[in-house]
Amino acid sequence: MNFNDLLKNEYIILDGAMGTMLQQSGLKLGEIPEALNIENPQAVIDIHRQYIDAGTQIICSNTFGANAYKLKDSGYSVKEIIEAAVKNARAAAGSNALVALDIGPIGQLIEPAGAMSFDEAYDYFKEEILAAEDADVIFFETFTDLLELKAGVLAAKENSDKPVIASMTFEENGRTFAGVSVAAAALTLEGLGVDALGVNCSLGPNELAPIVEEFTKWTTLPIFVKPNAGLPDPNSNTYNVSAEDFAECMDKIIGFGTVKLVGGCCGTTPEYIKALKKITENREYKKANVNKQTAVCSGTTVVEISEPRVIGERINPTGKKLFKEALKNNDIDYIVSQAISQVQAGANILDVNVGLPEIDEKTMMIRVIKAIQSVVDVPLQIDTTKPDVLEAALRIYNGKPIVNSVNGEEKSLSAVLPLVKKYGASVVGLTLDEDGIPKTAEGRFRIAERIVNRAKEYGINREDVYIDCLTLTVSAEQEGCRETLSALHRVKTELGCKTCLGVSNISFGLPNRPLVNHIFLTMALEQGLDLPIINPNDDDMMGAVRAFKVLSNIDKNSVDFIACYNDAVASKPVIKSSRVTLGEAIKNGLQSEAAELTKEMLKKTDAMEIVNGELIPALDKVGADFEANKIFLPQLIQSANVAQACFEVIKAHLTKLNAAPVSKGKIILATVKGDIHDIGKNIVKVLLDNYGYTVIDLGRDVAPELIVKTAIEQKIRVIGLSALMTTTLGSMEQTIALVRKTPELEGTKFLVGGAVLTKEYAESIGADYYCKDAKESVDAAKKIFGN
């Protein structure tokens, strides 16, 4: 039996929670669950057998945290743990179930939100995968960062031939903790070639239902669902959804269609799996009707190409002296400012070209893509003629990008299309080949056909090929304009492909180029142009697109047009790097610019006036956008890092003056005794640091006595505690109780947070502030210390 054999079944039953069962079997506080594979293998085998007896067909090895980062203090190697875990799972499974290598997140934030590089993440996952030679399936679960999951999937695909299942964990707003949408996850993961995808953890089955339903609209792959057993009760270490209610909710979820694999996550036991088996027995599997959308995405934003979408052309050195200088001088802030200004002007996608003979194009392309994706959330079009640069960019891109471009030459087709397929991108096909650009529409159409057919041979769907029929300069070849438009129309109507066109070439060599450009743009839109590549900072060009959407009944009730022009302003305000304010630099992630502005302001303005009048208000605005889901975690952290750069400038300035360092107050942060999860705490630290507080980070698995000792020695009266596991909530309560009994720490305030906490439980253990996210921790600190 293998995974493909199982897929022939109507439904596949997965297992339930390993952690819940280990806790019930006596896992002690602070013990590493994965270490039990070696120290008490029979306990792990027994749990696997209970799930198999309940009906499980794929069991997950006890390896969720078995990566080198999390195991560094365990005394065991990754290879030792994983080999033992897979052996235990195999001993339980026999021929009755498949064994999946279970892989969870590494436990660090990946760039640009954190310090871990993509290659470091890849290496962590590769080590796990190579150690699991005897597993049948590779199962990634509980991921919140799409780029980290991409690193894992690539590690699996490049180092193993095993089927890959990939899951993310979503909140009730339909996004992961890092802001990833269901659509972005589905587009990216299906493009990367996983065998099944879905959702686990975070929520109970009722709350996950709309998220699963959204998945069914975006993928044709088998979907799997592993909800929690509702919400945890911190006082009893149980969850609030029974096995029967769980199965009843899952029955409705299965009814959406395409849901093929079902199981449980936190709080579920073999009893829940038995209930799932019961509702799937003798039930016929059905697929949802999926209208395959043409779309691209970043990690957080999907752009459906169901109407004309603007690709901004300004990130390109061709004919741009300032841009060339920025590339030579490694002036990333200038390049990022070009991205920001185009998005503010209405660009839906940004073309990124950094090809310049004087620089290392590959290194620069990687830097620029990381920088742009940290401050804007639109998808990118990777524009290069070099396959090695293209692959490097595709590898670290977060989401599903467009590749610009392939053409009809065999050399181009064989070099570019395999990369497009491997990384799940869309691609622009240029209608030229070894003989150049055909003068006729017929010639260009035939090359377009060739590109589409070759793409199909590589497994690239027609909806992911965008044909560029090429704009010729009308001053030199006047008849070429009509041929371009005719070819474009045929590609759209006969081939059924989306179309792309660099518009401004049409007017080269003519006076009044803007007039020619926007008239030609309108003509092309009428013939079926989907993706005009233009300068979005040109009011006439953007106006032509907006007016076309109104006149073509795309912009219903002229909503977007009125919103843009109701104040008689032709375009949204554009930030120009030379005039940017400190607040704008923080909001838009311009770190070098913000630091320089701070230095200039310090010549005339008091340091605390800058902190309270500029830095804190700017961070507050960013925080408000985060709470309103206008921006997401990567942008929030990027803005915080920019503010931190400003604080460092201020600290250095005060040191020179022998003045006291700037600090809004001192706070201890710790993950409580027995809990080794610290990503949430680390994010809180980043924000508190950047709001000007002095943070004493004691790390994870911190004993109450150490917290008391540190608070006394450093005279700190504000303590932040984090816990992710229900079993460690007792440690949080003990820590608070010990501090309250210590006379020297009278009046100490506690901030508490973590996925398993509720406001009611926080109050019951004597915490002063329950903080559901990092921004609320900052709000609490402000209330305690004042402004």
PDB file of C-alpha atoms in Angstrom, residues 666-670 695-698 702-719 739 745:
ATOM      1  CA  LYS A 666      12.082  48.066  31.894  1.00  0.00           C
ATOM      2  CA  ILE A 667      10.187  44.822  31.293  1.00  0.00           C
ATOM      3  CA  ILE A 668      11.068  41.161  31.869  1.00  0.00           C
ATOM      4  CA  LEU A 669       9.892  38.697  29.210  1.00  0.00           C
ATOM      5  CA  ALA A 670       9.927  34.914  29.630  1.00  0.00           C
ATOM      6  CA  VAL A 695      13.481  44.379  27.572  1.00  0.00           C
ATOM      7  CA  ILE A 696      15.220  41.742  29.702  1.00  0.00           C
ATOM      8  CA  ASP A 697      14.562  38.551  27.759  1.00  0.00           C
ATOM      9  CA  LEU A 698      15.068  35.481  29.954  1.00  0.00           C
ATOM     10  CA  VAL A 702      12.230  29.816  32.650  1.00  0.00           C
ATOM     11  CA  ALA A 703      11.822  28.844  36.306  1.00  0.00           C
ATOM     12  CA  PRO A 704       9.708  31.147  38.519  1.00  0.00           C
ATOM     13  CA  GLU A 705      12.664  31.581  40.897  1.00  0.00           C
ATOM     14  CA  LEU A 706      14.852  33.050  38.133  1.00  0.00           C
ATOM     15  CA  ILE A 707      12.148  35.554  37.224  1.00  0.00           C
ATOM     16  CA  VAL A 708      11.833  36.650  40.869  1.00  0.00           C
ATOM     17  CA  LYS A 709      15.620  36.900  41.266  1.00  0.00           C
ATOM     18  CA  THR A 710      16.002  38.998  38.098  1.00  0.00           C
ATOM     19  CA  ALA A 711      13.131  41.309  39.003  1.00  0.00           C
ATOM     20  CA  ILE A 712      14.625  42.006  42.451  1.00  0.00           C
ATOM     21  CA  GLU A 713      18.199  42.518  41.235  1.00  0.00           C
ATOM     22  CA  GLN A 714      17.242  44.809  38.355  1.00  0.00           C
ATOM     23  CA  LYS A 715      14.356  46.518  40.159  1.00  0.00           C
ATOM     24  CA  ILE A 716      11.837  45.616  37.476  1.00  0.00           C
ATOM     25  CA  ARG A 717       8.132  45.785  38.240  1.00  0.00           C
ATOM     26  CA  VAL A 718       6.632  44.697  34.893  1.00  0.00           C
ATOM     27  CA  ILE A 719       6.792  41.064  33.787  1.00  0.00           C
ATOM     28  CA  VAL A 739       6.026  37.110  42.699  1.00  0.00           C
ATOM     29  CA  LEU A 745       8.081  42.921  44.290  1.00  0.00           C
TER      30      LEU A 745
END
